PDB file of C-alpha atoms in Angstrom:
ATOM      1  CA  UNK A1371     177.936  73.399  94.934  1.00  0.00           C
ATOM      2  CA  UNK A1372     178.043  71.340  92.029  1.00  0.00           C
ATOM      3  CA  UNK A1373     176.808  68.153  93.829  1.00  0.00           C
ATOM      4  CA  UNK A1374     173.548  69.492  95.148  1.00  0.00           C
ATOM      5  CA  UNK A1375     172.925  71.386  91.315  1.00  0.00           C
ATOM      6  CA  UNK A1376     172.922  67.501  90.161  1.00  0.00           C
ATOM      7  CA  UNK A1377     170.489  66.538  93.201  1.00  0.00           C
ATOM      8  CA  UNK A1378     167.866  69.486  92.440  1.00  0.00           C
ATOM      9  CA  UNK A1379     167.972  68.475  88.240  1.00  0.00           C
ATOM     10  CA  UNK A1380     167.523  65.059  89.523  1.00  0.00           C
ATOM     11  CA  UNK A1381     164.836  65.487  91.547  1.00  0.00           C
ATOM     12  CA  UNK A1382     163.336  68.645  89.366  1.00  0.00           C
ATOM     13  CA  UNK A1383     163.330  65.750  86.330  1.00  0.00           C
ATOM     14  CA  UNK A1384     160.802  63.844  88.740  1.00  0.00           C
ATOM     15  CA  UNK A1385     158.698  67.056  89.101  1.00  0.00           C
ATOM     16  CA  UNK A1386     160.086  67.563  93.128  1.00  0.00           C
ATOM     17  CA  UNK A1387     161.450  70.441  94.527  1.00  0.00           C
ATOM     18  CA  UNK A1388     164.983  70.715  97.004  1.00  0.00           C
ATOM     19  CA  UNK A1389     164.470  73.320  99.786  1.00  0.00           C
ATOM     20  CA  UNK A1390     167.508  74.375 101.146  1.00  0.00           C
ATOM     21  CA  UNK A1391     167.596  76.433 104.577  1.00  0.00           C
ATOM     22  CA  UNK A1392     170.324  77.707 106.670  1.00  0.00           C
ATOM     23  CA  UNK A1393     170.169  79.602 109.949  1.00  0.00           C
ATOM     24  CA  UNK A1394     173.081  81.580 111.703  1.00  0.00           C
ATOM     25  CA  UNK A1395     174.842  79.144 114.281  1.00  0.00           C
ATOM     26  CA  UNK A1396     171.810  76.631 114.161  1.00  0.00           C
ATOM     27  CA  UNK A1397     173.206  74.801 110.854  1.00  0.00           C
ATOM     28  CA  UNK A1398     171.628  73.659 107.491  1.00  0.00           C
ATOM     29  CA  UNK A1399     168.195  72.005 106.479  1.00  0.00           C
ATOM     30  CA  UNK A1400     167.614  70.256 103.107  1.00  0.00           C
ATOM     31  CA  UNK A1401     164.429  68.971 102.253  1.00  0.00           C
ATOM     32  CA  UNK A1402     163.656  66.722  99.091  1.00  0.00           C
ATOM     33  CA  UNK A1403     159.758  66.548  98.321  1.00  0.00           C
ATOM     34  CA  UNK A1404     159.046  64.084  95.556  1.00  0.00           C
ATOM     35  CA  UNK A1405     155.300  63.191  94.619  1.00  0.00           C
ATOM     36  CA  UNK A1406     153.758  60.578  96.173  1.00  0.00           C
ATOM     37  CA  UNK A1407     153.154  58.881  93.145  1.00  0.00           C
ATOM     38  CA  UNK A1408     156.939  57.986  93.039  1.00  0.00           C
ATOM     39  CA  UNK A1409     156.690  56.000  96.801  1.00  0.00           C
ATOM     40  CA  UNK A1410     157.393  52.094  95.946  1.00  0.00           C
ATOM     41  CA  UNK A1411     157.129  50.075  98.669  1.00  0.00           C
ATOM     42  CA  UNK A1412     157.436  45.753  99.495  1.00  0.00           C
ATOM     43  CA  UNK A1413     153.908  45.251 100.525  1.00  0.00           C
ATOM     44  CA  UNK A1414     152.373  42.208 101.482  1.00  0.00           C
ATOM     45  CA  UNK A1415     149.069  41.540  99.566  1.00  0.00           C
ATOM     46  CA  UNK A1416     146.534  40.176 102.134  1.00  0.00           C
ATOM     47  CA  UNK A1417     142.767  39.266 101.544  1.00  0.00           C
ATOM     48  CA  UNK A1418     139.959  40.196 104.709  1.00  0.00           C
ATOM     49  CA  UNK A1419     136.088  40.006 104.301  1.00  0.00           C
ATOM     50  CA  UNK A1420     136.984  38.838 100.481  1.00  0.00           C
ATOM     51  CA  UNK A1421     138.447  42.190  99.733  1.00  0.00           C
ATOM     52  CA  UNK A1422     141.942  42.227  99.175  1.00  0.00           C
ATOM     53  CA  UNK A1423     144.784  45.027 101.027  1.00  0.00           C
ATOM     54  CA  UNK A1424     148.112  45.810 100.587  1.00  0.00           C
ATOM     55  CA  UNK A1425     149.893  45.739 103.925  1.00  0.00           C
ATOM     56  CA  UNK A1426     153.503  47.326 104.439  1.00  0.00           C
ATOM     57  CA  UNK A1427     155.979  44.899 104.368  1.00  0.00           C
ATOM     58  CA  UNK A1428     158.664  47.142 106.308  1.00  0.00           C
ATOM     59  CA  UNK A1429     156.204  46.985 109.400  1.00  0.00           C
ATOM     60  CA  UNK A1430     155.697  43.378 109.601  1.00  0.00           C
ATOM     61  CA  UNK A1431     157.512  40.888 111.918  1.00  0.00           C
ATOM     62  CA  UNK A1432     156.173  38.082 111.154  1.00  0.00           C
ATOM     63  CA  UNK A1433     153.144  36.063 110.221  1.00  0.00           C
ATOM     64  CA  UNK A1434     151.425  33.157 112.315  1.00  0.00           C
ATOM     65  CA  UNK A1435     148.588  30.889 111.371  1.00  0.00           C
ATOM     66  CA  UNK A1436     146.268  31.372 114.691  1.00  0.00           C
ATOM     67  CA  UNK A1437     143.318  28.996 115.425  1.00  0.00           C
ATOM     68  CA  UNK A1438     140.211  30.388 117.346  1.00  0.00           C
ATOM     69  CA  UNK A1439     141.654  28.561 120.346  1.00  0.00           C
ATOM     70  CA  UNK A1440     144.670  30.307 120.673  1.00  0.00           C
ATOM     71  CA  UNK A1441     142.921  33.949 121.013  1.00  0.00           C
ATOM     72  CA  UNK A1442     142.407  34.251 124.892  1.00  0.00           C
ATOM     73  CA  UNK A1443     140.766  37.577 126.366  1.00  0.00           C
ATOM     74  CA  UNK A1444     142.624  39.708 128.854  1.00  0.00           C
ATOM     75  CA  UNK A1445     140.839  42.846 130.329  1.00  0.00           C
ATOM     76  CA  UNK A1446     138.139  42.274 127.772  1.00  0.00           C
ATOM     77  CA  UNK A1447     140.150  42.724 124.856  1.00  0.00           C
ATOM     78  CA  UNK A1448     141.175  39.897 122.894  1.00  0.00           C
ATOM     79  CA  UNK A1449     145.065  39.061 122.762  1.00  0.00           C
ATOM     80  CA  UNK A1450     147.223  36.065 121.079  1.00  0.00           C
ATOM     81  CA  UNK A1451     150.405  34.868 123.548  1.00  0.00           C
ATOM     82  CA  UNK A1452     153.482  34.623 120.834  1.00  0.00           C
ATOM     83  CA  UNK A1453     156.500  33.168 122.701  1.00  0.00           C
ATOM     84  CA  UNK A1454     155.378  34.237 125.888  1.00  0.00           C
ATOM     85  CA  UNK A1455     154.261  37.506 124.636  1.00  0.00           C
ATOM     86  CA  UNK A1456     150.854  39.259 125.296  1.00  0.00           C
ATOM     87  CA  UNK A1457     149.881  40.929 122.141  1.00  0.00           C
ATOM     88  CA  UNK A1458     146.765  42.719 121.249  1.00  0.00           C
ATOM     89  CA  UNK A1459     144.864  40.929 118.782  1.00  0.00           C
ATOM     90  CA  UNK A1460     142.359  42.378 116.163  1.00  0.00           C
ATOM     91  CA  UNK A1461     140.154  41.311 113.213  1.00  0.00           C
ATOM     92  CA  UNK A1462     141.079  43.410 109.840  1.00  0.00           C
ATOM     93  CA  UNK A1463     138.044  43.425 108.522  1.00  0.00           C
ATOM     94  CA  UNK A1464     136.310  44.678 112.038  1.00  0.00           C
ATOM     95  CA  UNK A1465     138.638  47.442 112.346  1.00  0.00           C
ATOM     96  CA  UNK A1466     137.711  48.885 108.369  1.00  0.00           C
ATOM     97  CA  UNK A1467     133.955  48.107 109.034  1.00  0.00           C
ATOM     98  CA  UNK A1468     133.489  44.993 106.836  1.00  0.00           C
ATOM     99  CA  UNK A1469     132.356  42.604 109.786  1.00  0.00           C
ATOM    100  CA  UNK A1470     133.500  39.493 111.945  1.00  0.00           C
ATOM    101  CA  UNK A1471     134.700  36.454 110.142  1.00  0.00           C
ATOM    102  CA  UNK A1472     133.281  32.808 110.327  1.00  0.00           C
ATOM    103  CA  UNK A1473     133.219  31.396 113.944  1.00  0.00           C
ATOM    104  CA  UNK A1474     136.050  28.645 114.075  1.00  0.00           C
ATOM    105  CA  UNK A1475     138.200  29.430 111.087  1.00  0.00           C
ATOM    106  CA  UNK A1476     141.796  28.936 111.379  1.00  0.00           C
ATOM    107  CA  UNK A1477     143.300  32.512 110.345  1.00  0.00           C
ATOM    108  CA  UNK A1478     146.388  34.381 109.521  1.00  0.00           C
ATOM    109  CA  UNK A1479     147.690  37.084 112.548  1.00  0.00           C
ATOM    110  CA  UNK A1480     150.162  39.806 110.895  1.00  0.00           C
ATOM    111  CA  UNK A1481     152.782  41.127 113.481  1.00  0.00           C
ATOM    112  CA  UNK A1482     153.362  44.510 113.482  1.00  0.00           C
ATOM    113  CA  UNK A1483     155.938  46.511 115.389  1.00  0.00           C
ATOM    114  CA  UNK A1484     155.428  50.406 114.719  1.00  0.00           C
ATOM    115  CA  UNK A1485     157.605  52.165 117.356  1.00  0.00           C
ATOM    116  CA  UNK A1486     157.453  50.237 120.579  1.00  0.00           C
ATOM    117  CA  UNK A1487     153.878  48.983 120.229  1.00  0.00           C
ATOM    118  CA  UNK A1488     153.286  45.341 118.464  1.00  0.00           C
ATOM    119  CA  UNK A1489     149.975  43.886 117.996  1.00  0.00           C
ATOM    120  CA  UNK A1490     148.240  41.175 115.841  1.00  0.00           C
ATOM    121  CA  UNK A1491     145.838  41.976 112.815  1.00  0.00           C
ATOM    122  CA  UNK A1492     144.202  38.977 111.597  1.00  0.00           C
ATOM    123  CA  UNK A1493     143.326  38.071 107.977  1.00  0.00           C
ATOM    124  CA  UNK A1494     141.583  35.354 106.009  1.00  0.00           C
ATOM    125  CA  UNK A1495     144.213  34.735 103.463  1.00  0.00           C
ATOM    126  CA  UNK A1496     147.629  35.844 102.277  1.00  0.00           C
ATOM    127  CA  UNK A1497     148.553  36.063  98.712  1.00  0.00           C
ATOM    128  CA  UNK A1498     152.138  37.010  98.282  1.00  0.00           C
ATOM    129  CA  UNK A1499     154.318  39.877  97.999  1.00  0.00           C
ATOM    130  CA  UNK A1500     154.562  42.613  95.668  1.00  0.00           C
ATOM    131  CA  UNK A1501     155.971  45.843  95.084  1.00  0.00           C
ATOM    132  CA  UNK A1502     153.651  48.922  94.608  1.00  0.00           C
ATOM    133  CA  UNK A1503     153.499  52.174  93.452  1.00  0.00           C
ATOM    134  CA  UNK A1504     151.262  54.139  96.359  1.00  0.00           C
ATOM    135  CA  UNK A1505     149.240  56.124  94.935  1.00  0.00           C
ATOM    136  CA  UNK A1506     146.968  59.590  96.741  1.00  0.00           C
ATOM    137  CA  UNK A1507     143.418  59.158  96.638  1.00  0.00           C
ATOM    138  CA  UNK A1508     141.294  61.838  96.436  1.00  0.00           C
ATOM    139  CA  UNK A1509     138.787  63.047  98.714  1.00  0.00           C
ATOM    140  CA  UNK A1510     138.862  60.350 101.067  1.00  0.00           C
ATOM    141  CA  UNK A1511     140.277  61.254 104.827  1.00  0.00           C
ATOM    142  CA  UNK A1512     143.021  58.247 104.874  1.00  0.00           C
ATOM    143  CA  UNK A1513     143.571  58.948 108.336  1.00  0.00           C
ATOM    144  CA  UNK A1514     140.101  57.484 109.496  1.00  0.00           C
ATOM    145  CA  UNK A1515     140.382  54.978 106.593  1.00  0.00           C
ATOM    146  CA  UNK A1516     143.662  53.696 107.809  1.00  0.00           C
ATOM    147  CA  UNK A1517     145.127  54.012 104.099  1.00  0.00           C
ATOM    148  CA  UNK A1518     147.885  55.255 103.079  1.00  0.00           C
ATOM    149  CA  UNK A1519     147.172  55.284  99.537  1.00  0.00           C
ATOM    150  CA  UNK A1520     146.115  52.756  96.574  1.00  0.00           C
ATOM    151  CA  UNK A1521     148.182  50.335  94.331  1.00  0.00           C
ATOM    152  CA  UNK A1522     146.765  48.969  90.502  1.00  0.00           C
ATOM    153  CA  UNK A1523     147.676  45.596  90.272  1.00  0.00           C
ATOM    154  CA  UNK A1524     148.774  43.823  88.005  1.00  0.00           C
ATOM    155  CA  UNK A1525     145.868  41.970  86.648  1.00  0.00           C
ATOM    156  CA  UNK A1526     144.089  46.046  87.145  1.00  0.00           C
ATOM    157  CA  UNK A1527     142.759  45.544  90.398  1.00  0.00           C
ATOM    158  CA  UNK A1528     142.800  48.967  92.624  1.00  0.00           C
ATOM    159  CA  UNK A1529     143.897  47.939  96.118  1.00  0.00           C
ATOM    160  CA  UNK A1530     144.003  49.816  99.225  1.00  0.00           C
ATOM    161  CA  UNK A1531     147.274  50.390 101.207  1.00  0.00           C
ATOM    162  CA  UNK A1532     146.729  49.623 104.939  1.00  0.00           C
ATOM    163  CA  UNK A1533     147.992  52.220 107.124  1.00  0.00           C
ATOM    164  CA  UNK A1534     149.690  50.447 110.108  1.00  0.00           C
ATOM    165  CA  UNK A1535     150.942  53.519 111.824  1.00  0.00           C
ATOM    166  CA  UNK A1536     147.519  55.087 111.755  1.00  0.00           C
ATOM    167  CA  UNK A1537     146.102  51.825 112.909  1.00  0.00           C
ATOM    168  CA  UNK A1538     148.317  51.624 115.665  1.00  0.00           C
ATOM    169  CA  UNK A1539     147.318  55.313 116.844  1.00  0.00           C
ATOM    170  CA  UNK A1540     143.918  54.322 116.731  1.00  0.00           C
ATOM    171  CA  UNK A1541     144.003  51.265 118.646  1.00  0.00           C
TER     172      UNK A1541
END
């Protein structure tokens, strides 16, 4: 009644829409859509083949400095023990196509749990955390990017937003 007419100007004011569907003996759906312009996010701000991504803070368990040393193969694929944990390990920067890093340099490995799969992403530097505003980008298939979106900066830089779900699915 009057509680959902304040929810639909509310989100009608932010140029959504409320969808409201009911079915005999099955129940009642509501679905908000707001434009993707309006997702803020924590994201972790993360430089790889000295171009700097916006990772997903909500996916991230941790972060470990890793030394070449420590990355031991297993079935041919590279993987990083973390407390007596085998976890899949991968380079950023091979998975978007920018290359391999320099041979020997001590690097940054990203944790990321999405679901029940965790798995290392390596990076050369991290810069700090920020919230963003994601924002769609047009006519590029974010899927096979991996992005989820982009981000301005503050200083004006446009920064891609890594998507670790759609990382995970590829891997």
């Amino acid at each position: 009644g009057v509680g959902m007419d304040v929810v639909k100007t509310s989100i009608s004011k932010l140029s959504g829409f409320v969808e409201v569907k009911t079915r005999k003996d099955e129940g009642t759906t509501f679905r908000i859509n707001i434009p993707l312009t309006l997702a803020i996010i924590q994201a972790l701000m993360v430089r790889t083949a000295g171009v700097q991504y916006a990772v997903p803070l909500s996916l991230i368990e941790e972060i470990v400095r890793v030394s070449p040393d420590e990355i031991a193969l297993a079935g041919g694929r590279r993987v990083f023990v973390l407390r007596e944990k085998v976890l899949p390990f991968f380079e950023l920067s091979e998975l978007l196509g920018k290359g391999s890093p320099p041979e020997g340099a001590v690097r940054y490995s990203v944790v990321v749990a999405v679901g029940d799969s965790r798995f290392c992403l390596a990076v050369d530097k991290l810069l700090g955390e920020e919230e963003v505003v994601i924002k769609p980008l047009e006519g590029i298939v974010t899927e096979s990017s991996h992005t989820l979106g982009s981000t301005i900066t503050g200083d004006g830089k446009v920064v891609l937003i890594m998507d670790l779900a759609s990382i995970s699915r590829s891997l």
